CSV table of C-alpha atoms in Angstrom, one decimal:
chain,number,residue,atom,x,y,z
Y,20,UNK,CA,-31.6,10.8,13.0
Y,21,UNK,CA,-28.8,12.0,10.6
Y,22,UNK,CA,-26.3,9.0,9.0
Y,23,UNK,CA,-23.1,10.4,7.5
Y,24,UNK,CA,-22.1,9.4,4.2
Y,25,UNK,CA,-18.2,9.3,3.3
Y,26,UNK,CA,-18.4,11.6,0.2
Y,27,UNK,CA,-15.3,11.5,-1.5
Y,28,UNK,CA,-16.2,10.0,-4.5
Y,29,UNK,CA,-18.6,7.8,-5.7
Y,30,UNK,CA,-22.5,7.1,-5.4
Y,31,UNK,CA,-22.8,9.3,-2.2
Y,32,UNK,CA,-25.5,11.6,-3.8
Y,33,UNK,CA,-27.9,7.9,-4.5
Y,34,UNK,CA,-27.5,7.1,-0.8
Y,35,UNK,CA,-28.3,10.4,0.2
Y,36,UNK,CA,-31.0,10.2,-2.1
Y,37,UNK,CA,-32.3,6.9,-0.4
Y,38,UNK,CA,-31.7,7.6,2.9
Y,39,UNK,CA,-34.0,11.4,2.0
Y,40,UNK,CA,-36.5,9.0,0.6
Y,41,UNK,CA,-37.2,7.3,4.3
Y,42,UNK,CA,-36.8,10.7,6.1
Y,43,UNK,CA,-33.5,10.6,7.0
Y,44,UNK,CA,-30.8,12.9,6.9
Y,45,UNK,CA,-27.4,12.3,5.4
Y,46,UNK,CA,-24.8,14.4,6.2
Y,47,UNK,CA,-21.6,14.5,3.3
Y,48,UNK,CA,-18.0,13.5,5.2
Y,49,UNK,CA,-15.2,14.6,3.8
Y,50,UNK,CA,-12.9,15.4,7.2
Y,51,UNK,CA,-12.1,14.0,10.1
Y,52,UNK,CA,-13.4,16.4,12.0
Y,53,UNK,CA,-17.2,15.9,10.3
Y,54,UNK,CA,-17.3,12.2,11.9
Y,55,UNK,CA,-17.3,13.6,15.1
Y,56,UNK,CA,-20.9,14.5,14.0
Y,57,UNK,CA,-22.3,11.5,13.5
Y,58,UNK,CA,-23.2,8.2,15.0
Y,59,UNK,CA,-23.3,6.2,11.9
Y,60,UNK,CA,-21.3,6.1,8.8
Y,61,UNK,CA,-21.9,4.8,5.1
Y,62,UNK,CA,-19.3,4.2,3.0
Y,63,UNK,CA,-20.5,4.0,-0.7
Y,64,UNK,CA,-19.5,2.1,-3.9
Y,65,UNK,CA,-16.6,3.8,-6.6
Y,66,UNK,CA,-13.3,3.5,-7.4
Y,67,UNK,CA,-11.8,2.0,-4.2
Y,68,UNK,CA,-8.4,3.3,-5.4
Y,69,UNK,CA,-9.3,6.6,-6.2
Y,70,UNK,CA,-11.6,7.1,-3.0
Y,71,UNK,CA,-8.2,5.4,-1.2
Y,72,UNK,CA,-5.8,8.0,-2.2
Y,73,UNK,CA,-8.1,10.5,-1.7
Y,74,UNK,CA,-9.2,9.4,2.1
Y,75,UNK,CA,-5.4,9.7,2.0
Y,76,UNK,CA,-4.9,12.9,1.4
Y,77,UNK,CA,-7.7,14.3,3.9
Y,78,UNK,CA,-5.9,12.2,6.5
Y,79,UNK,CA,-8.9,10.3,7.1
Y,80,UNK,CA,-7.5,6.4,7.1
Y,81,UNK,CA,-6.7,7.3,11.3
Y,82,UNK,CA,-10.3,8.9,12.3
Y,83,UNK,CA,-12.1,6.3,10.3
Y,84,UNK,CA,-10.7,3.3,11.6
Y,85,UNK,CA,-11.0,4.5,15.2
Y,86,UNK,CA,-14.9,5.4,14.2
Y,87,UNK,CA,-15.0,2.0,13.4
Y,88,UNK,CA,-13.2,0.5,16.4
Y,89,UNK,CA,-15.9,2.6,18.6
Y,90,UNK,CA,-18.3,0.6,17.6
Y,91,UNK,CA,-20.5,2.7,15.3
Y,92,UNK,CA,-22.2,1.3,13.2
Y,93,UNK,CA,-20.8,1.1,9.9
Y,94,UNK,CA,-21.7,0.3,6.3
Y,95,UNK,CA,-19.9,0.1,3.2
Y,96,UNK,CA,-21.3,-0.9,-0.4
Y,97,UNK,CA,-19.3,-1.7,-3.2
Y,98,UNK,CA,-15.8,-0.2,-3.0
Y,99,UNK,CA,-17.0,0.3,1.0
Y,100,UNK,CA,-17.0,-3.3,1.6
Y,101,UNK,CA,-13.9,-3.3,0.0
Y,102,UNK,CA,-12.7,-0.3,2.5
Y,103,UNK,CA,-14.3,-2.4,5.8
Y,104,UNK,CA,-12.6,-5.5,4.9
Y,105,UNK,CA,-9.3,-7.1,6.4
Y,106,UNK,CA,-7.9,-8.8,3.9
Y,107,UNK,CA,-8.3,-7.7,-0.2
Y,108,UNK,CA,-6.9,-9.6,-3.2
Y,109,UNK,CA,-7.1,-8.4,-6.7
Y,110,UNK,CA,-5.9,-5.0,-6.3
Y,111,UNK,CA,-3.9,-3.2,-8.4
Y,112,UNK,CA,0.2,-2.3,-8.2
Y,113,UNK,CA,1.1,-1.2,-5.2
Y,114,UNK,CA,-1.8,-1.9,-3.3
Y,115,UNK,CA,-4.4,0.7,-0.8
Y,116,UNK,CA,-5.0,1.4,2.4
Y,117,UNK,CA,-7.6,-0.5,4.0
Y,118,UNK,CA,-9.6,0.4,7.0
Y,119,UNK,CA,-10.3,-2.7,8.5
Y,120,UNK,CA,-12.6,-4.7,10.5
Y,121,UNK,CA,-14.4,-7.6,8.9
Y,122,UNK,CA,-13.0,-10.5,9.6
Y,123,UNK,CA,-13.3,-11.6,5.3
Y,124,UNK,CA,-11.3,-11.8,2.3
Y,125,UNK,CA,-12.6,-9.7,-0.6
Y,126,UNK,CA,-11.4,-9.9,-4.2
Y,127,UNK,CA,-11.6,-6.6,-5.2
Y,128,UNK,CA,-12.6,-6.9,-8.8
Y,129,UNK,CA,-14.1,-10.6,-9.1
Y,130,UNK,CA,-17.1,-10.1,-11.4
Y,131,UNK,CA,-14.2,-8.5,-13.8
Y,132,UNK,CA,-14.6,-5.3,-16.1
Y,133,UNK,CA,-17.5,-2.4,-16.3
Y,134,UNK,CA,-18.6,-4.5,-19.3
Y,135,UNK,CA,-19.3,-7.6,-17.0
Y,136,UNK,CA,-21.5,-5.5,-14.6
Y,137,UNK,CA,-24.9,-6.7,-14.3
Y,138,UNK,CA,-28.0,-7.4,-11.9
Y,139,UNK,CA,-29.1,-10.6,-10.7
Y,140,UNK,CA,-32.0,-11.2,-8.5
Y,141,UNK,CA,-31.0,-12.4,-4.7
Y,142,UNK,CA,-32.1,-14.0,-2.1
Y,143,UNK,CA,-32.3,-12.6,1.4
Y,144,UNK,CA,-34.6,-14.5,4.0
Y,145,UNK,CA,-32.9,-12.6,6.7
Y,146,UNK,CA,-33.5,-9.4,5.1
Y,147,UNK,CA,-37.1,-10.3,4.6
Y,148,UNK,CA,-37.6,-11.6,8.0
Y,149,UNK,CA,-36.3,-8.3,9.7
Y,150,UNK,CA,-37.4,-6.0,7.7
Y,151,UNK,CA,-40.5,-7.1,5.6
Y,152,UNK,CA,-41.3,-7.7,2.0
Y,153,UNK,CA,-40.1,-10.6,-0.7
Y,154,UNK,CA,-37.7,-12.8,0.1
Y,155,UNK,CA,-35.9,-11.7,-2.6
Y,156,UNK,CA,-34.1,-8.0,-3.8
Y,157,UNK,CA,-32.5,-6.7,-6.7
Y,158,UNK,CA,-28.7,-6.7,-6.2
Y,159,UNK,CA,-26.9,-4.2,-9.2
Y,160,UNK,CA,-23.4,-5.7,-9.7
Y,161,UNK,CA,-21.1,-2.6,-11.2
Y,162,UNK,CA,-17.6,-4.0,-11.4
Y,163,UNK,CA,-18.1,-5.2,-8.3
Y,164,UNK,CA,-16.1,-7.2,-5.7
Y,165,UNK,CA,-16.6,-10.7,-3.7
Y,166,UNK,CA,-16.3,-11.9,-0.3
Y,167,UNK,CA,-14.3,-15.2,-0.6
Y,168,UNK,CA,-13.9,-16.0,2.7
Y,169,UNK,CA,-15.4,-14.9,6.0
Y,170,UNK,CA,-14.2,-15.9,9.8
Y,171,UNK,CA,-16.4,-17.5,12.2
Y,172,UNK,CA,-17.9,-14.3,13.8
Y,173,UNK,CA,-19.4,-13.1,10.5
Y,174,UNK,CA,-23.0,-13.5,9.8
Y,175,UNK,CA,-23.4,-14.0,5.8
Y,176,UNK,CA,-27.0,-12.2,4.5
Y,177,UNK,CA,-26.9,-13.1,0.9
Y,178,UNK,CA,-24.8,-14.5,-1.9
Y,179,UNK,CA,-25.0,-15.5,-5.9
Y,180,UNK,CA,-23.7,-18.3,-8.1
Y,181,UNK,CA,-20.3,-18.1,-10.1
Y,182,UNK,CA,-20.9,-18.5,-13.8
Y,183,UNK,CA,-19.1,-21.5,-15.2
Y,184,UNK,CA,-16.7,-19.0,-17.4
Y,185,UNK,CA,-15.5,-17.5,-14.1
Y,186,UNK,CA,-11.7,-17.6,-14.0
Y,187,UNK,CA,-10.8,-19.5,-11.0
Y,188,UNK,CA,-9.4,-17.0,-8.3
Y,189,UNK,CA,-5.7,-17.7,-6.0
Y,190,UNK,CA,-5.8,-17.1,-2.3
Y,191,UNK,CA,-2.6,-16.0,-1.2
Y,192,UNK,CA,-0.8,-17.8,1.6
Y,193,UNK,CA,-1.3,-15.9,4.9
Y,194,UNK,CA,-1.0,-17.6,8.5
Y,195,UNK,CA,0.9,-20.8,7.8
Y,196,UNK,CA,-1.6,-22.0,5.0
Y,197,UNK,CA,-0.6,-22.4,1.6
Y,198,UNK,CA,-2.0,-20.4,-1.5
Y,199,UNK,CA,-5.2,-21.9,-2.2
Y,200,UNK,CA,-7.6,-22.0,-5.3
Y,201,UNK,CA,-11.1,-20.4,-4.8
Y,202,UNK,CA,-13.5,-22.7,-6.3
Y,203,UNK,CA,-16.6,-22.5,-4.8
Y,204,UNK,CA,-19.7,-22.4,-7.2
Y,205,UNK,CA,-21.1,-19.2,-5.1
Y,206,UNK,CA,-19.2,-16.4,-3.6
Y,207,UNK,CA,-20.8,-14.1,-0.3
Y,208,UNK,CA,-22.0,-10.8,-1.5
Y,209,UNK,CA,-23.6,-9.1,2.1
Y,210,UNK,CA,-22.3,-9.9,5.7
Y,211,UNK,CA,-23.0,-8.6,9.0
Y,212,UNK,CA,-20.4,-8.9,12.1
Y,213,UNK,CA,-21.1,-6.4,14.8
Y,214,UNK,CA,-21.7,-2.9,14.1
Y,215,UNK,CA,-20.0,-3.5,10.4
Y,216,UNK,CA,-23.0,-3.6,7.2
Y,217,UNK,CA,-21.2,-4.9,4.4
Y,218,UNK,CA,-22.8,-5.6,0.4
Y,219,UNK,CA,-20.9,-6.5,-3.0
Y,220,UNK,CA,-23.8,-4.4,-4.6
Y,221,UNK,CA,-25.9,-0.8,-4.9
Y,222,UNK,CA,-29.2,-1.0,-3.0
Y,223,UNK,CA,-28.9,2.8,-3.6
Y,224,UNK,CA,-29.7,2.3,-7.5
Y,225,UNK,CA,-32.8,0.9,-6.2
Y,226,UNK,CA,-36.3,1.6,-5.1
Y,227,UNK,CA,-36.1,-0.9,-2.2
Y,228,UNK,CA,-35.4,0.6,1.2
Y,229,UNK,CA,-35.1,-2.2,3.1
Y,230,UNK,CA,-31.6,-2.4,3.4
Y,231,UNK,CA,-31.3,1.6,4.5
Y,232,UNK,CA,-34.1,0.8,6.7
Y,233,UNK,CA,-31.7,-2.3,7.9
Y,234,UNK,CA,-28.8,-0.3,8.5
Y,235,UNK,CA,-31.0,2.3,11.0
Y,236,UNK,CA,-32.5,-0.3,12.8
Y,237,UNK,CA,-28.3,-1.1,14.0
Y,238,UNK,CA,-27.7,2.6,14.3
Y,239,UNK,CA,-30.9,2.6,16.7
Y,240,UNK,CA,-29.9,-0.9,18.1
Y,241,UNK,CA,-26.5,0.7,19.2
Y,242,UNK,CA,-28.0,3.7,19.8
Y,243,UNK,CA,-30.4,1.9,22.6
Y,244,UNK,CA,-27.3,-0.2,24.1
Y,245,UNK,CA,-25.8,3.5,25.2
Y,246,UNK,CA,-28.2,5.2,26.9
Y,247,UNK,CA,-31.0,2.0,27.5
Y,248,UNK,CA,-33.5,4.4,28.6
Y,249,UNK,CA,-34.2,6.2,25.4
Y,250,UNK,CA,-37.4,5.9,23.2
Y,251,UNK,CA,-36.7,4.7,19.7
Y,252,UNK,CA,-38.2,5.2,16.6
Y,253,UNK,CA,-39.5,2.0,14.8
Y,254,UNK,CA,-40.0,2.1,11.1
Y,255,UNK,CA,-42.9,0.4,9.0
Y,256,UNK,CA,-41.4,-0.6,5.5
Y,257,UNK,CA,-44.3,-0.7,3.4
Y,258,UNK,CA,-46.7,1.7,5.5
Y,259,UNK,CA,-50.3,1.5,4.2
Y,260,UNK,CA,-48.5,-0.8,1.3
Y,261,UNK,CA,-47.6,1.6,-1.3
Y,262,UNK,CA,-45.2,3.9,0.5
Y,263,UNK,CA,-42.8,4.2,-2.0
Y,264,UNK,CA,-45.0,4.9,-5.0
Y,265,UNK,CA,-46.2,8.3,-3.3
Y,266,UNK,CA,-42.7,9.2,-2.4
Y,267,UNK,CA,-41.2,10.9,-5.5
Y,268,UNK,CA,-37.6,9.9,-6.8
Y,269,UNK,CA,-35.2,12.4,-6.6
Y,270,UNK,CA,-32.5,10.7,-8.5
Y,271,UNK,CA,-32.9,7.8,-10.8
Y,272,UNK,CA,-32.9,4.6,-9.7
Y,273,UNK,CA,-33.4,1.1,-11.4
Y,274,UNK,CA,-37.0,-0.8,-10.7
């Protein structure tokens, strides 16, 4: 199996890295022509603006949104999620190109500045439940976006509290509604809807697979619903337990 991984900028190399880690290939996408390759994508976490303009410039907003629209499974992280979604807030003058899909509204830069980046511990029952281990993982927060609000299709994986110093957030009028004031004491941080992965944070910067692992089980799901009749490979998480400690770490990554 070979995932390709936008690389335009950003923490490509880490998911690379993790995806290496589990036996899997990732292959770097930086035409339109590469995606043709592939049957899955990852979009990673950066500077959504920067990786915007430069997506631009390679003509790749119109091959990635039909990759998308095919039904390939697709996941973004970070600025990804911010890329996958269909409605973003917080951005700055002038706006970017989105390529669409997730029926959510993301504020691009809710957790505020580099400085305010941070790690919290989540929960994620689903996570455990299909993939093994804790109930729990380490999400790493590097000014990092939110998912406000998500539409009735979307299956919501994990979220996290909002401090009591977080400025409250406006959600512009759209549809008839008025402009409304987000204030929710949590916000969504990973979603599911279809063939669309989505999380506020870097499981790349971490030793925990599980969400890589997560994201080939769809690419394997969809994989099965075209051609029914093919064998899949199943992955064990853990293996004999301590899978991870033998595999060496390539790049560093946050225990």
């Amino acid at each position: 199996m070979a995932v390709g991984v936008l690389a335009l900028q950003g923490s490509y190399n880490e998911h690379i890295a993790a995806l290496r880690r589990i036996g899997v290939k990732g292959i770097e996408i930086r035409k339109p022509e590469q995606l043709r390759g592939v049957d899955s994508l990852i979009i990673p976490g950066g500077e959504s603006t920067t990786m915007a303009k430069l997506a631009e410039l390679h003509n790749l907003f119109p091959a990635l949104r039909e990759f998308v629209g095919s039904g390939k499974p697709v996941w973004g992280t970070c600025a990804g999620l911010i890329f996958l979604a269909n409605k973003a807030i917080g951005q700055k003058t002038g706006g970017q190109d989105l390529i669409g899909g997730l029926d959510c509204t993301v504020h691009r830069n809710f957790f505020g500045s580099q400085l305010q980046s941070f790690e919290m511990e989540l929960s994620v029952p689903k996570l455990a439940e299909k993939e093994g281990g804790t109930s729990t993982c380490r999400g790493v927060f590097i000014r990092a976006p939110a998912i406000l609000e998500v539409g009735p299709n979307v299956e919501v994986i994990a979220d996290c509290p909002v401090s009591s110093d977080q400025l409250k957030v406006a959600i512009p009028a759209s549809d008839g509604q008025q402009e409304r004031e987000f204030t929710n004491n949590r916000v969504i941080v990973a979603i599911k809807q279809g063939n669309l992965l989505a999380t506020a944070f870097h499981p790349e910067l971490t030793s925990d697979s599980r969400w890589h692992r997560y994201f080939l089980g769809m690419v394997e799901e969809a994989k099965e619903e075209a051609t029914p009749s093919a064998v899949m490979v199943k992955y064990d998480l853990y293996g004999d337990g301590n899978d991870r400690a033998k595999k060496p770490h390539d790049l560093p990554i946050f225990e």
